[in-house]
Amino acid sequence: LGAAQPMAADELKAKPFLLGVVADHDAGRMLGRHQRRLRALAAQYLSEARLMGFPAGREAEGLVLLGKNLYFSGRAAESVAVLEEALGAAPERATELHQLLAAAWLDQPQPNFHEALKHNTAYLADERLSNDARLQGVIERSRIEFALEDYEACRQTLNDVEADSSYTLQAALMRARLLEHEGRELADAGSPGAVDKYRSAIELLEAIPTRAATSLAAAADAAFLLGRLRLETGDDEAGMKQLRRTAQRWPETDAGFAAGIQVAEWCRQHHRIADAMSA
């Protein structure tokens, strides 16, 4: 486009939009860093296209693609306003946009859990969702309710996850977090039974095979929580071993990073400064 002769105004406007669409398409076939790089490229082209004016009839599509690629390239805060605008421009894609908005409100340094819950509710209201898509939304809802400290609602939400579903590990992880919370409340109150809660959580997680995880992040989350729980039962050796393994096996996940930090903090507290620095 534009190689044979200078481009007309409409062609100039179309070029960054087309390049953004191509980058978005290519990103969908990639994983990890390669996908994130292409998402950033798509967001760059589509931002330029928005400034120039999306091609006629492509305004709604342009907003959806721009919001999606801003979010998936790590610019969640910027994506929110674009996704909200896209919601008004492309009501036929409301379910997808509500899912992205729930995630975008969560994936920020200061998450807005109430906004995330609102969009999650709208997403789950779509009766056309596949069972897997619905369960993904249910698990996300339980996380939001846990963060809002609505623990009873979180428990009720998890009851909607079938025992043999593809999200068994994620549901077990949330139930284990609820048990961990109950244990900490008992410990803070000086009441007996905290260690029993931690051990129940460990048993719950150990009963689910790692292969049940639908993502690396889920497997890493479960491994990190296991390490934390073992420390809380007083089994420092097993807990540290689990945390080190988590940090080494899943270094690019949030849980892998957090596990490494917790190893360093444990070493610092026990005056093993060289080990803490290494971790």
Short mmCIF file of C-alpha atoms in Angstrom, two decimals:
data_model
loop_
_atom_site.label_atom_id
_atom_site.label_comp_id
_atom_site.label_asym_id
_atom_site.label_seq_id
_atom_site.Cartn_x
_atom_site.Cartn_y
_atom_site.Cartn_z
CA LEU A 1 0.00 0.00 0.00
CA GLY A 2 1.54 3.24 -1.15
CA ALA A 3 4.50 1.62 -2.88
CA ALA A 4 3.48 2.52 -6.43
CA GLN A 5 2.20 6.04 -5.79
CA PRO A 6 1.58 8.42 -2.88
CA MET A 7 -1.30 7.34 -0.69
CA ALA A 8 -4.58 9.21 -0.62
CA ALA A 9 -5.91 10.54 2.70
CA ASP A 10 -8.21 7.53 3.20
CA GLU A 11 -5.33 5.14 2.53
CA LEU A 12 -3.11 6.99 5.00
CA LYS A 13 -5.78 6.52 7.64
CA ALA A 14 -6.20 2.86 6.78
CA LYS A 15 -2.52 1.92 6.96
CA PRO A 16 -1.93 2.00 10.77
CA PHE A 17 -5.32 0.37 11.32
CA LEU A 18 -4.44 -2.50 8.97
CA LEU A 19 -1.00 -2.94 10.55
CA GLY A 20 -2.66 -3.04 13.99
CA VAL A 21 -5.13 -5.70 12.85
CA VAL A 22 -2.27 -7.82 11.46
CA ALA A 23 -0.22 -7.49 14.66
CA ASP A 24 -3.29 -8.43 16.73
CA HIS A 25 -3.86 -11.50 14.53
CA ASP A 26 -0.22 -12.58 14.78
CA ALA A 27 -0.22 -12.06 18.56
CA GLY A 28 -3.11 -14.52 18.87
CA ARG A 29 -0.82 -17.26 17.52
CA MET A 30 2.10 -16.52 19.85
CA LEU A 31 2.89 -17.20 23.50
CA GLY A 32 4.80 -15.44 26.27
CA ARG A 33 7.17 -12.60 25.41
CA HIS A 34 6.57 -12.84 21.67
CA GLN A 35 2.84 -12.35 22.17
CA ARG A 36 3.35 -9.42 24.55
CA ARG A 37 5.71 -7.72 22.04
CA LEU A 38 3.15 -8.07 19.25
CA ARG A 39 0.36 -6.83 21.53
CA ALA A 40 2.43 -3.72 22.24
CA LEU A 41 3.03 -3.25 18.50
CA ALA A 42 -0.68 -3.64 17.77
CA ALA A 43 -1.53 -1.10 20.50
CA GLN A 44 1.00 1.35 18.99
CA TYR A 45 -0.46 1.08 15.48
CA LEU A 46 -4.06 1.22 16.69
CA SER A 47 -3.34 4.26 18.89
CA GLU A 48 -1.97 5.99 15.79
CA ALA A 49 -5.03 4.92 13.82
CA ARG A 50 -7.30 6.36 16.49
CA LEU A 51 -5.51 9.71 16.37
CA MET A 52 -5.85 9.82 12.56
CA GLY A 53 -9.43 8.55 12.71
CA PHE A 54 -10.36 4.92 12.20
CA PRO A 55 -11.49 4.00 8.66
CA ALA A 56 -15.21 4.56 8.04
CA GLY A 57 -17.28 1.75 9.51
CA ARG A 58 -14.35 0.41 11.57
CA GLU A 59 -14.57 2.72 14.57
CA ALA A 60 -16.09 0.15 16.94
CA GLU A 61 -13.70 -2.59 15.82
CA GLY A 62 -10.76 -0.22 16.24
CA LEU A 63 -11.74 0.62 19.82
CA VAL A 64 -12.23 -3.05 20.76
CA LEU A 65 -8.85 -4.04 19.31
CA LEU A 66 -7.05 -1.05 20.84
CA GLY A 67 -8.50 -1.69 24.32
CA LYS A 68 -7.73 -5.41 24.13
CA ASN A 69 -4.13 -4.89 23.01
CA LEU A 70 -3.48 -2.13 25.54
CA TYR A 71 -4.59 -4.52 28.27
CA PHE A 72 -2.63 -7.53 27.04
CA SER A 73 0.53 -5.47 26.53
CA GLY A 74 0.54 -4.55 30.22
CA ARG A 75 -1.18 -1.15 30.04
CA ALA A 76 -4.28 -2.08 32.03
CA ALA A 77 -4.93 1.39 33.45
CA GLU A 78 -4.90 2.95 29.97
CA SER A 79 -7.10 0.22 28.55
CA VAL A 80 -10.04 0.92 30.87
CA ALA A 81 -11.23 4.16 29.24
CA VAL A 82 -10.87 2.68 25.73
CA LEU A 83 -12.73 -0.50 26.68
CA GLU A 84 -15.53 1.54 28.30
CA GLU A 85 -15.86 3.56 25.08
CA ALA A 86 -15.84 0.34 23.05
CA LEU A 87 -18.65 -1.00 25.22
CA GLY A 88 -20.89 1.82 24.01
CA ALA A 89 -19.74 1.52 20.39
CA ALA A 90 -19.91 -2.28 20.06
CA PRO A 91 -22.79 -3.59 22.24
CA GLU A 92 -22.75 -6.87 20.28
CA ARG A 93 -19.33 -7.59 21.85
CA ALA A 94 -20.43 -6.65 25.38
CA THR A 95 -19.59 -10.04 26.94
CA GLU A 96 -15.99 -9.98 25.71
CA LEU A 97 -15.60 -6.36 26.80
CA HIS A 98 -17.05 -6.95 30.27
CA GLN A 99 -14.55 -9.80 30.73
CA LEU A 100 -11.65 -7.55 29.67
CA LEU A 101 -12.85 -4.68 31.87
CA ALA A 102 -13.12 -6.92 34.93
CA ALA A 103 -9.55 -8.08 34.32
CA ALA A 104 -8.30 -4.54 33.62
CA TRP A 105 -9.76 -3.17 36.88
CA LEU A 106 -8.06 -6.01 38.77
CA ASP A 107 -4.68 -5.85 37.05
CA GLN A 108 -3.55 -2.50 38.46
CA PRO A 109 -1.33 -1.40 41.36
CA GLN A 110 -4.52 -0.21 43.12
CA PRO A 111 -7.27 -2.58 41.90
CA ASN A 112 -10.88 -1.45 41.92
CA PHE A 113 -12.63 -4.60 43.10
CA HIS A 114 -16.12 -3.09 43.04
CA GLU A 115 -15.81 -2.13 39.36
CA ALA A 116 -14.31 -5.55 38.60
CA LEU A 117 -17.26 -7.24 40.34
CA LYS A 118 -19.74 -5.15 38.34
CA HIS A 119 -18.24 -6.21 35.01
CA ASN A 120 -17.82 -9.81 36.14
CA THR A 121 -21.54 -9.88 37.01
CA ALA A 122 -22.43 -8.56 33.55
CA TYR A 123 -20.12 -11.14 31.92
CA LEU A 124 -21.69 -14.05 33.81
CA ALA A 125 -25.20 -12.81 32.94
CA ASP A 126 -24.67 -13.94 29.33
CA GLU A 127 -26.57 -17.22 29.05
CA ARG A 128 -24.72 -18.09 25.83
CA LEU A 129 -21.39 -18.64 27.63
CA SER A 130 -19.81 -22.05 27.20
CA ASN A 131 -19.34 -24.05 30.40
CA ASP A 132 -15.58 -23.39 30.40
CA ALA A 133 -16.09 -19.65 29.86
CA ARG A 134 -18.65 -19.54 32.66
CA LEU A 135 -16.34 -21.40 35.07
CA GLN A 136 -13.50 -19.03 34.26
CA GLY A 137 -15.78 -16.15 35.22
CA VAL A 138 -16.92 -17.93 38.40
CA ILE A 139 -13.33 -18.45 39.55
CA GLU A 140 -12.54 -14.78 38.88
CA ARG A 141 -15.64 -13.79 40.86
CA SER A 142 -14.47 -15.84 43.85
CA ARG A 143 -11.11 -14.04 43.75
CA ILE A 144 -12.83 -10.64 43.67
CA GLU A 145 -15.10 -11.56 46.59
CA PHE A 146 -12.10 -12.83 48.55
CA ALA A 147 -10.29 -9.54 47.95
CA LEU A 148 -13.42 -7.66 49.12
CA GLU A 149 -13.31 -9.81 52.29
CA ASP A 150 -16.77 -11.20 51.48
CA TYR A 151 -15.69 -14.69 52.46
CA GLU A 152 -19.17 -16.21 52.69
CA ALA A 153 -20.02 -15.04 49.17
CA CYS A 154 -16.70 -16.48 48.00
CA ARG A 155 -17.62 -19.88 49.47
CA GLN A 156 -21.04 -19.79 47.83
CA THR A 157 -19.55 -18.88 44.47
CA LEU A 158 -17.10 -21.79 44.63
CA ASN A 159 -20.03 -24.17 45.08
CA ASP A 160 -20.84 -23.51 41.41
CA VAL A 161 -17.61 -25.23 40.30
CA GLU A 162 -18.19 -28.90 39.53
CA ALA A 163 -15.79 -31.32 41.26
CA ASP A 164 -14.56 -32.80 37.96
CA SER A 165 -14.35 -29.58 35.94
CA SER A 166 -11.27 -28.17 34.22
CA TYR A 167 -11.11 -25.53 36.97
CA THR A 168 -10.85 -27.98 39.88
CA LEU A 169 -7.36 -26.78 40.85
CA GLN A 170 -8.34 -23.10 40.78
CA ALA A 171 -11.38 -23.83 42.97
CA ALA A 172 -9.25 -25.88 45.38
CA LEU A 173 -6.75 -23.02 45.49
CA MET A 174 -9.45 -20.55 46.52
CA ARG A 175 -10.85 -22.94 49.15
CA ALA A 176 -7.32 -23.37 50.51
CA ARG A 177 -6.95 -19.59 50.70
CA LEU A 178 -10.19 -19.43 52.68
CA LEU A 179 -8.81 -22.05 55.10
CA GLU A 180 -5.54 -20.12 55.37
CA HIS A 181 -7.52 -16.97 56.22
CA GLU A 182 -9.50 -18.84 58.89
CA GLY A 183 -6.24 -20.18 60.34
CA ARG A 184 -4.71 -16.72 60.53
CA GLU A 185 -7.80 -15.37 62.26
CA LEU A 186 -7.52 -18.12 64.87
CA ALA A 187 -3.78 -17.48 65.29
CA ASP A 188 -4.31 -13.72 65.68
CA ALA A 189 -6.98 -14.36 68.31
CA GLY A 190 -4.70 -16.77 70.20
CA SER A 191 -7.24 -19.57 69.67
CA PRO A 192 -6.26 -23.19 69.01
CA GLY A 193 -6.89 -24.83 65.66
CA ALA A 194 -4.91 -22.58 63.32
CA VAL A 195 -2.43 -25.31 62.37
CA ASP A 196 -5.33 -27.70 61.71
CA LYS A 197 -6.74 -25.20 59.22
CA TYR A 198 -3.37 -24.92 57.47
CA ARG A 199 -3.01 -28.71 57.30
CA SER A 200 -6.54 -29.06 55.88
CA ALA A 201 -5.59 -26.56 53.18
CA ILE A 202 -2.41 -28.51 52.38
CA GLU A 203 -4.38 -31.76 52.10
CA LEU A 204 -6.88 -30.08 49.81
CA LEU A 205 -4.16 -28.89 47.43
CA GLU A 206 -2.15 -32.11 47.51
CA ALA A 207 -5.25 -34.08 46.51
CA ILE A 208 -5.39 -32.24 43.16
CA PRO A 209 -2.76 -33.32 40.58
CA THR A 210 -0.67 -30.47 39.14
CA ARG A 211 -1.65 -31.57 35.64
CA ALA A 212 -5.16 -30.38 36.46
CA ALA A 213 -3.92 -26.79 36.11
CA THR A 214 -5.28 -25.00 33.04
CA SER A 215 -2.33 -22.58 33.03
CA LEU A 216 1.24 -22.18 34.31
CA ALA A 217 0.01 -19.37 36.55
CA ALA A 218 -2.49 -21.68 38.28
CA ALA A 219 0.16 -24.35 38.90
CA ALA A 220 2.56 -21.73 40.26
CA ASP A 221 -0.14 -20.21 42.50
CA ALA A 222 -0.87 -23.63 44.02
CA ALA A 223 2.82 -24.38 44.57
CA PHE A 224 3.40 -20.97 46.19
CA LEU A 225 0.45 -21.41 48.54
CA LEU A 226 1.66 -24.88 49.53
CA GLY A 227 5.04 -23.46 50.47
CA ARG A 228 3.46 -20.68 52.48
CA LEU A 229 1.15 -23.09 54.32
CA ARG A 230 4.01 -25.41 55.23
CA LEU A 231 5.87 -22.48 56.76
CA GLU A 232 2.75 -21.60 58.74
CA THR A 233 2.54 -25.14 60.15
CA GLY A 234 6.11 -24.73 61.44
CA ASP A 235 7.69 -27.06 58.84
CA ASP A 236 10.33 -24.56 57.70
CA GLU A 237 12.43 -27.08 55.78
CA ALA A 238 9.52 -28.32 53.62
CA GLY A 239 8.16 -24.81 53.20
CA MET A 240 11.45 -23.34 52.03
CA LYS A 241 12.05 -26.28 49.69
CA GLN A 242 8.61 -25.74 48.13
CA LEU A 243 9.12 -21.98 47.75
CA ARG A 244 12.57 -22.40 46.15
CA ARG A 245 11.15 -24.95 43.70
CA THR A 246 8.31 -22.57 42.83
CA ALA A 247 10.70 -19.66 42.19
CA GLN A 248 12.98 -21.81 40.03
CA ARG A 249 10.28 -23.59 38.03
CA TRP A 250 7.96 -20.63 37.32
CA PRO A 251 10.22 -17.54 37.48
CA GLU A 252 8.12 -15.49 35.04
CA THR A 253 4.83 -15.86 36.96
CA ASP A 254 3.64 -13.59 39.76
CA ALA A 255 3.68 -16.53 42.19
CA GLY A 256 7.21 -17.54 41.16
CA PHE A 257 8.43 -14.00 41.79
CA ALA A 258 6.59 -13.80 45.13
CA ALA A 259 8.04 -17.15 46.20
CA GLY A 260 11.57 -15.86 45.60
CA ILE A 261 10.83 -12.75 47.65
CA GLN A 262 9.44 -14.88 50.50
CA VAL A 263 12.56 -17.08 50.47
CA ALA A 264 14.68 -13.93 50.74
CA GLU A 265 12.56 -12.55 53.58
CA TRP A 266 12.71 -15.84 55.53
CA CYS A 267 16.51 -15.92 55.15
CA ARG A 268 16.78 -12.29 56.27
CA GLN A 269 14.67 -12.96 59.36
CA HIS A 270 16.96 -15.88 60.23
CA HIS A 271 20.11 -13.75 59.72
CA ARG A 272 21.22 -15.68 56.62
CA ILE A 273 22.08 -12.50 54.79
CA ALA A 274 24.12 -14.05 51.94
CA ASP A 275 21.26 -16.45 51.15
CA ALA A 276 18.77 -13.60 51.32
CA MET A 277 20.83 -11.53 48.86
CA SER A 278 21.11 -14.49 46.52
CA ALA A 279 17.36 -15.15 46.60
#
